[in-house]
CSV table of C-alpha atoms in Angstrom, one decimal:
chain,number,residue,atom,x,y,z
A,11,UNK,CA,-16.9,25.5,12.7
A,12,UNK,CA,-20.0,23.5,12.6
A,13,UNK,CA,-20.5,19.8,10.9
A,14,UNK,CA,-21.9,19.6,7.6
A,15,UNK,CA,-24.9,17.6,8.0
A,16,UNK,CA,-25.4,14.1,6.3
A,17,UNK,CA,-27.3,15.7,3.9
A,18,UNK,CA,-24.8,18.1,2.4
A,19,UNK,CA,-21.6,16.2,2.2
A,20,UNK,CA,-20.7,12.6,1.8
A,21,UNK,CA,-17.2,12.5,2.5
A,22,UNK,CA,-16.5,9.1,1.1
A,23,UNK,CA,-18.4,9.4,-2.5
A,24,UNK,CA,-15.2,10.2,-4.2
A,25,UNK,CA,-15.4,8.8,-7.4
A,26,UNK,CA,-12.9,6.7,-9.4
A,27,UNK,CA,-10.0,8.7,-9.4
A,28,UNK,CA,-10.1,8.7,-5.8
A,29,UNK,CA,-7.6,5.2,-5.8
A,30,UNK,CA,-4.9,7.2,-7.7
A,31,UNK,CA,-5.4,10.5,-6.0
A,32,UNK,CA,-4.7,9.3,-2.5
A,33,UNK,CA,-3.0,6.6,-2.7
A,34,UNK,CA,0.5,7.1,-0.4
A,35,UNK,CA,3.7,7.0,-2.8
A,36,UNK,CA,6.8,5.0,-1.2
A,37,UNK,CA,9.5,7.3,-0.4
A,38,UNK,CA,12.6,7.7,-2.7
A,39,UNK,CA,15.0,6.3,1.0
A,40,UNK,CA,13.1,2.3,0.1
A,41,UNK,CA,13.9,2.2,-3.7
A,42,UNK,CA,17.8,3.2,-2.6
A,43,UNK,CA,17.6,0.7,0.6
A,44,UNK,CA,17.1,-1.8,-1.5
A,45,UNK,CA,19.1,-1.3,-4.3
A,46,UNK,CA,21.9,-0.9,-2.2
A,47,UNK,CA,21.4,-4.5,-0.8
A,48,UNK,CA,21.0,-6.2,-4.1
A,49,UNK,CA,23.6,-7.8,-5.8
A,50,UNK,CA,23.9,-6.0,-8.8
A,51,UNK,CA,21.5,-3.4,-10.5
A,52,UNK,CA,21.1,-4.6,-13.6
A,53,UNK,CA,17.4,-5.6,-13.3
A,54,UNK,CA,14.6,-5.6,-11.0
A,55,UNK,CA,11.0,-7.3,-10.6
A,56,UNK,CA,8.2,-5.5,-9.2
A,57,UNK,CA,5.3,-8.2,-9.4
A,58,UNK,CA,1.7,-7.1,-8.6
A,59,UNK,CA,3.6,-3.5,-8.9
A,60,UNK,CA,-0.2,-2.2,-10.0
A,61,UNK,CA,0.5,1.5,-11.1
A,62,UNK,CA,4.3,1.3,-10.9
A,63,UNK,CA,4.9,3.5,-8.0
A,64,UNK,CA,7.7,1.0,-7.1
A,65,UNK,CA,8.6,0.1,-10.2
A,66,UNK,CA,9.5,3.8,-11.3
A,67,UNK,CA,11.6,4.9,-8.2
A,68,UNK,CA,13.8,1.4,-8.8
A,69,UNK,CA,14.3,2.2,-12.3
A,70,UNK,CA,15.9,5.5,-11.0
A,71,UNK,CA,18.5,2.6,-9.5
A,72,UNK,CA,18.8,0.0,-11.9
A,73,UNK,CA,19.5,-0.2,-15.4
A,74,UNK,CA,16.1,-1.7,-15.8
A,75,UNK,CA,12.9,-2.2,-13.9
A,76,UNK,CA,10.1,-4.7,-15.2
A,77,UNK,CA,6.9,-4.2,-13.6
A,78,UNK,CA,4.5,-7.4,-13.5
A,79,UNK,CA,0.9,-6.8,-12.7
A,80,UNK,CA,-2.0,-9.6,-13.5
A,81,UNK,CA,-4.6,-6.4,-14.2
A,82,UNK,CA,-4.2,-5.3,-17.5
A,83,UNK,CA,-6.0,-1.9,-16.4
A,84,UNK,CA,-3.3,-1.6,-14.1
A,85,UNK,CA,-0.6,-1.7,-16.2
A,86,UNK,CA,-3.0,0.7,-19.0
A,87,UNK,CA,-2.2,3.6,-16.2
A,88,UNK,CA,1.0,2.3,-14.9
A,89,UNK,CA,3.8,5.3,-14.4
A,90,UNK,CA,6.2,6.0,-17.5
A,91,UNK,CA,9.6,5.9,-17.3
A,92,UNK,CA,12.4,5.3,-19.5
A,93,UNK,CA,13.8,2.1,-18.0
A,94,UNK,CA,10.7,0.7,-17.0
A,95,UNK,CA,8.5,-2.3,-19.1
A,96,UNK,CA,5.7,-3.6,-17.6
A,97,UNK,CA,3.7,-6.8,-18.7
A,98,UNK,CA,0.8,-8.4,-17.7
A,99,UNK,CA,1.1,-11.6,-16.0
A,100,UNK,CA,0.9,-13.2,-12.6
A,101,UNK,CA,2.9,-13.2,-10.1
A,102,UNK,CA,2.7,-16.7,-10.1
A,103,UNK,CA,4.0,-17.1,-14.0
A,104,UNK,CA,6.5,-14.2,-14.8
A,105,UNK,CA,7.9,-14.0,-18.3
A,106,UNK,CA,11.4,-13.1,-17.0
A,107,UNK,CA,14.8,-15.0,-17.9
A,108,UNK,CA,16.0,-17.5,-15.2
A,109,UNK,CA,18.8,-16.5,-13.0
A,110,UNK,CA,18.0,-12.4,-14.5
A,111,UNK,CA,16.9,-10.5,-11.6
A,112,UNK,CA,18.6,-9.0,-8.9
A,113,UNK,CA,15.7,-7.7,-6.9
A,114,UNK,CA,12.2,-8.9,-6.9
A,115,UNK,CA,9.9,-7.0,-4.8
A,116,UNK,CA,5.8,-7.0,-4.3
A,117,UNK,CA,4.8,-4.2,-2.7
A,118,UNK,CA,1.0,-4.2,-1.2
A,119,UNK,CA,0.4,-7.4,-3.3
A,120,UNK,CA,1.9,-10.5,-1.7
A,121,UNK,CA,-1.1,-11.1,0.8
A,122,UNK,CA,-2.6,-11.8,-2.7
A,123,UNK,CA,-0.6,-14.4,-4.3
A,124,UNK,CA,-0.2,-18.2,-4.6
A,125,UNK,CA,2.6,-17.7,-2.5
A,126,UNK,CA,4.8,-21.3,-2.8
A,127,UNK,CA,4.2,-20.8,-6.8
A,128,UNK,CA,5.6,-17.5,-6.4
A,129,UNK,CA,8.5,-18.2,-4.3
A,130,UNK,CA,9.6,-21.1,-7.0
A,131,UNK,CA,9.1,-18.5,-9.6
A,132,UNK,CA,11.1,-15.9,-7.7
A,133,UNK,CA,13.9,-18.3,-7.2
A,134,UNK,CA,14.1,-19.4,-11.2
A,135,UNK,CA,14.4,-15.4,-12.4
A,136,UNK,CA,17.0,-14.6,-9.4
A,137,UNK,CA,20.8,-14.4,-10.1
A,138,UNK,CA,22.9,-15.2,-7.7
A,139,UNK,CA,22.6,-14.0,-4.3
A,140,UNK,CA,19.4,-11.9,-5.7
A,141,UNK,CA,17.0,-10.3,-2.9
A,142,UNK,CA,13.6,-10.6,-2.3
A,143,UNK,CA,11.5,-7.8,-0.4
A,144,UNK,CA,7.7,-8.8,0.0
A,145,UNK,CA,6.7,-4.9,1.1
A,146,UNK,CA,3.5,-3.3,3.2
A,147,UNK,CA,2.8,-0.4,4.8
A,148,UNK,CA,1.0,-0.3,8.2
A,149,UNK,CA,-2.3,1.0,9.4
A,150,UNK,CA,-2.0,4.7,9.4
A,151,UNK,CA,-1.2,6.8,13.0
A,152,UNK,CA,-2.1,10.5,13.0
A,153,UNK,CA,-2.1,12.7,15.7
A,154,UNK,CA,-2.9,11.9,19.3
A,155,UNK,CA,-6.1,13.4,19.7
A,156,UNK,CA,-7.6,12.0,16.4
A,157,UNK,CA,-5.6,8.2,16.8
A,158,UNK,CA,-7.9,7.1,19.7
A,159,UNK,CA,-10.6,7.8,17.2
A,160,UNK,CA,-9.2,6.8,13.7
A,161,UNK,CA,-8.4,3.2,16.1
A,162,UNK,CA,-11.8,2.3,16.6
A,163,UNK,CA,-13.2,2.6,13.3
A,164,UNK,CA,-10.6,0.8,11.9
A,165,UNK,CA,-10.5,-2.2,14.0
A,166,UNK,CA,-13.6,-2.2,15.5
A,167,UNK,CA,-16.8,-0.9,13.1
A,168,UNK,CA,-15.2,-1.1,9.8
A,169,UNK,CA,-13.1,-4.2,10.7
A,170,UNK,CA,-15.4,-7.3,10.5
A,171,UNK,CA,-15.6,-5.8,6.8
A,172,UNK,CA,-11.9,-6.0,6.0
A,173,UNK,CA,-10.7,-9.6,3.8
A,174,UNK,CA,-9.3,-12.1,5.9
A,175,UNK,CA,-5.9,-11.3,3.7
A,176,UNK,CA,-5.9,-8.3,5.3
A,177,UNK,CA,-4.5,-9.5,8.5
A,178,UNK,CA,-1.1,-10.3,7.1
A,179,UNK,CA,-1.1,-6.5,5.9
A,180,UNK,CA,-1.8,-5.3,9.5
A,181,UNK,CA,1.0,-7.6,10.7
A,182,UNK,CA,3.5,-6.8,8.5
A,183,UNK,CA,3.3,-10.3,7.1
A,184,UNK,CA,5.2,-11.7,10.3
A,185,UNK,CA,2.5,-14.5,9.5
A,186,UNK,CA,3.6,-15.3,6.2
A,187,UNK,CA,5.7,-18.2,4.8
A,188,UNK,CA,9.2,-16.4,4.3
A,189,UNK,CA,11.5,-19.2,3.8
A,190,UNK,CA,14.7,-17.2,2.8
A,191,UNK,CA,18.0,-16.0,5.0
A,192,UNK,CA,16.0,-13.4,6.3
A,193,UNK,CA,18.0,-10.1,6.5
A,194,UNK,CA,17.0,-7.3,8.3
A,195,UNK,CA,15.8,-3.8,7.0
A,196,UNK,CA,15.6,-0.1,8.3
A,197,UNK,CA,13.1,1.6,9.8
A,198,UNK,CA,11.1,3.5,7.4
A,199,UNK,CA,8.0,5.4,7.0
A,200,UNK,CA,5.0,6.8,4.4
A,201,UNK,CA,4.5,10.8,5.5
A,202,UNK,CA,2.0,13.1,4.3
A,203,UNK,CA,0.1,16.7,5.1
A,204,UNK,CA,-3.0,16.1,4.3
A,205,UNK,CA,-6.5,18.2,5.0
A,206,UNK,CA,-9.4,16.6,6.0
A,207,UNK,CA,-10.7,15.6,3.0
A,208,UNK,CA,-7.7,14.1,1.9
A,209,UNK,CA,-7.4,11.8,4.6
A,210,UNK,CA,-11.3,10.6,4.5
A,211,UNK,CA,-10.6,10.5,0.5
A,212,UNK,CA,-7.8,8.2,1.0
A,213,UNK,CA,-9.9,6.1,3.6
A,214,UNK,CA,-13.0,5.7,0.7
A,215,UNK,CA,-10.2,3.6,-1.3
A,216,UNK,CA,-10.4,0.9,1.1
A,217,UNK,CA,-12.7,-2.3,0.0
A,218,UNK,CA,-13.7,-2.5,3.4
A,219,UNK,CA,-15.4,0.8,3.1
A,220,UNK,CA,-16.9,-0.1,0.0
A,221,UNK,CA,-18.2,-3.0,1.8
A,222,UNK,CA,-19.6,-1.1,4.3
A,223,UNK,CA,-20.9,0.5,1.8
A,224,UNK,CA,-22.8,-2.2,-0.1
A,225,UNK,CA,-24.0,-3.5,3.5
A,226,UNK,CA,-26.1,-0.1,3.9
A,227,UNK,CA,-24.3,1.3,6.6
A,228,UNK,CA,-23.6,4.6,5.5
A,229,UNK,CA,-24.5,5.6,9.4
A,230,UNK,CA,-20.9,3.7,10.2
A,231,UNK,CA,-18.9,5.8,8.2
A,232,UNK,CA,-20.9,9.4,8.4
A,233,UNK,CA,-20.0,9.0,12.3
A,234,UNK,CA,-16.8,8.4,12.0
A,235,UNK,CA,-16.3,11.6,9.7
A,236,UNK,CA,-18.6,13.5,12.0
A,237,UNK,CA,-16.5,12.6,14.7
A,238,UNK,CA,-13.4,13.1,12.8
A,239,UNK,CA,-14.2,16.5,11.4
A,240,UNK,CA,-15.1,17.8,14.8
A,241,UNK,CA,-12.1,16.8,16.6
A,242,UNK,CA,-9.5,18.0,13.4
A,243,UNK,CA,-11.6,21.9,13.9
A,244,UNK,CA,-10.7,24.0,10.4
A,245,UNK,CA,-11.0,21.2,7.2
A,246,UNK,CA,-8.6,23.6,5.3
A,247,UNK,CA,-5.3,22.8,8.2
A,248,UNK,CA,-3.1,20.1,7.5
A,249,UNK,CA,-2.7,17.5,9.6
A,250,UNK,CA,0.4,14.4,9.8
A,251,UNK,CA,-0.4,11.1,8.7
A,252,UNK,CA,2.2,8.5,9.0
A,253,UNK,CA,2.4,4.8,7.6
A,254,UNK,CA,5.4,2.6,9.3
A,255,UNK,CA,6.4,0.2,6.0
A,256,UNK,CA,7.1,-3.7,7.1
A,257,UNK,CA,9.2,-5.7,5.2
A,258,UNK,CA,10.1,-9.2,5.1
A,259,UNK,CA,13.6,-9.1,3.1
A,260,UNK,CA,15.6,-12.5,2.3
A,261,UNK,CA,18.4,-13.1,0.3
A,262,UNK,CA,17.2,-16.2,-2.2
């Protein structure tokens, strides 16, 4: 089917709902990994959980789930759920009991945090023999014939436009200070079907794109979704998108 011109569609003006729209939700096998290494179950710590995607599958496993976020917009459209109570605060100045938690986890966040306050912090709120998981997920694979493609705009036009924290996120944070007894976690992975216009509404989320953006080079991303578009054929067919999740789990 042919393109739609520049003119007629601008795949990456999605508005602000976009963010919580696309964003990938964890699935339910990492909330029951982990609680099934932690100590106990009586509480866990999301911190920087954002909208509580985390938060909410742990509370399915613990008796309670706090979710600590520093935005307080965040935490305004955080997920509800029974066992769940979210506050705002810093990663770096939680108001939690000492020796209270069993597992503290930061999903997506910890690239962003003052990380040897946080550490002291996480080891003052853990009980004994508590576990730490400092969780990302990877860049995005799809399928063969569009990876080659989906590669080269991530690294190499949209990539000078990245933050340098976003580095640790590509690695896994393998660079990071992690100075636990390191334990070591399963393989596990973010799947979706998603349509065109899914996937290119997911990829408008990033700030890199917005940076882009900002820089006026809308010609940078309108190729890439040319390019895209052309090689996916009908918008309306689902394609496999696939996020491997890193994780840097310690017992504290």
């Amino acid at each position: 089917m042919p393109l739609e011109s520049n003119t007629s569609r601008n795949w990456f003006d999605q508005g602000g709902r976009a963010y919580a729209r696309f964003r990938p939700e964890y699935p339910p096998e990492l909330a029951q990994f982990l609680a099934s290494v932690s100590p106990g179950t009586a509480l866990a710590v999301d911190v920087g959980c954002g909208n509580g995607q985390l938060t909410a599958q742990l509370a399915a496993h613990f008796d309670r789930a706090l979710g600590a976020d520093p935005s307080a917009d965040q935490i305004a459209h955080a997920a509800v759920h029974p066992r769940v109570e979210y506050v705002c605060a810093p990663a770096e100045q939680l108001p939690v009991a000492d020796r209270s938690a069993q597992l503290i986890t930061a999903a997506q966040a910890a690239h962003w945090f003052d990380l040897p306050r946080f550490y002291a912090e996480a080891r003052r709120i853990a009980a004994p023999h508590a576990v730490l998981a400092l969780v990302s997920y990877g860049v995005l694979r799809l399928d063969e014939e569009l990876d080659a493609r989906f590669n080269r705009f991530y690294w190499d036009e949209i990539g000078p436009y990245w933050p340098a924290e976003r580095k640790l996120v590509d690695s896994g944070y393998a660079d990071l200070s992690f100075p636990f007894a390191e334990r070591t976690a399963p393989p596990l992975e973010i799947r979706k079907a998603w349509r065109l216009e899914e996937l290119l509404g997911y990829i408008s989320t990033w700030s890199a794109v917005r940076s882009v953006r900002e820089a006026g080079r809308e010609d940078i991303l309108q190729g890439f979704a040319d390019d895209l578009a052309a090689l996916w054929g009908d918008p309306t067919l689902s394609r496999d998108v696939c996020w491997p999740i890193n994780m840097r789990l310690g017992t504290l």
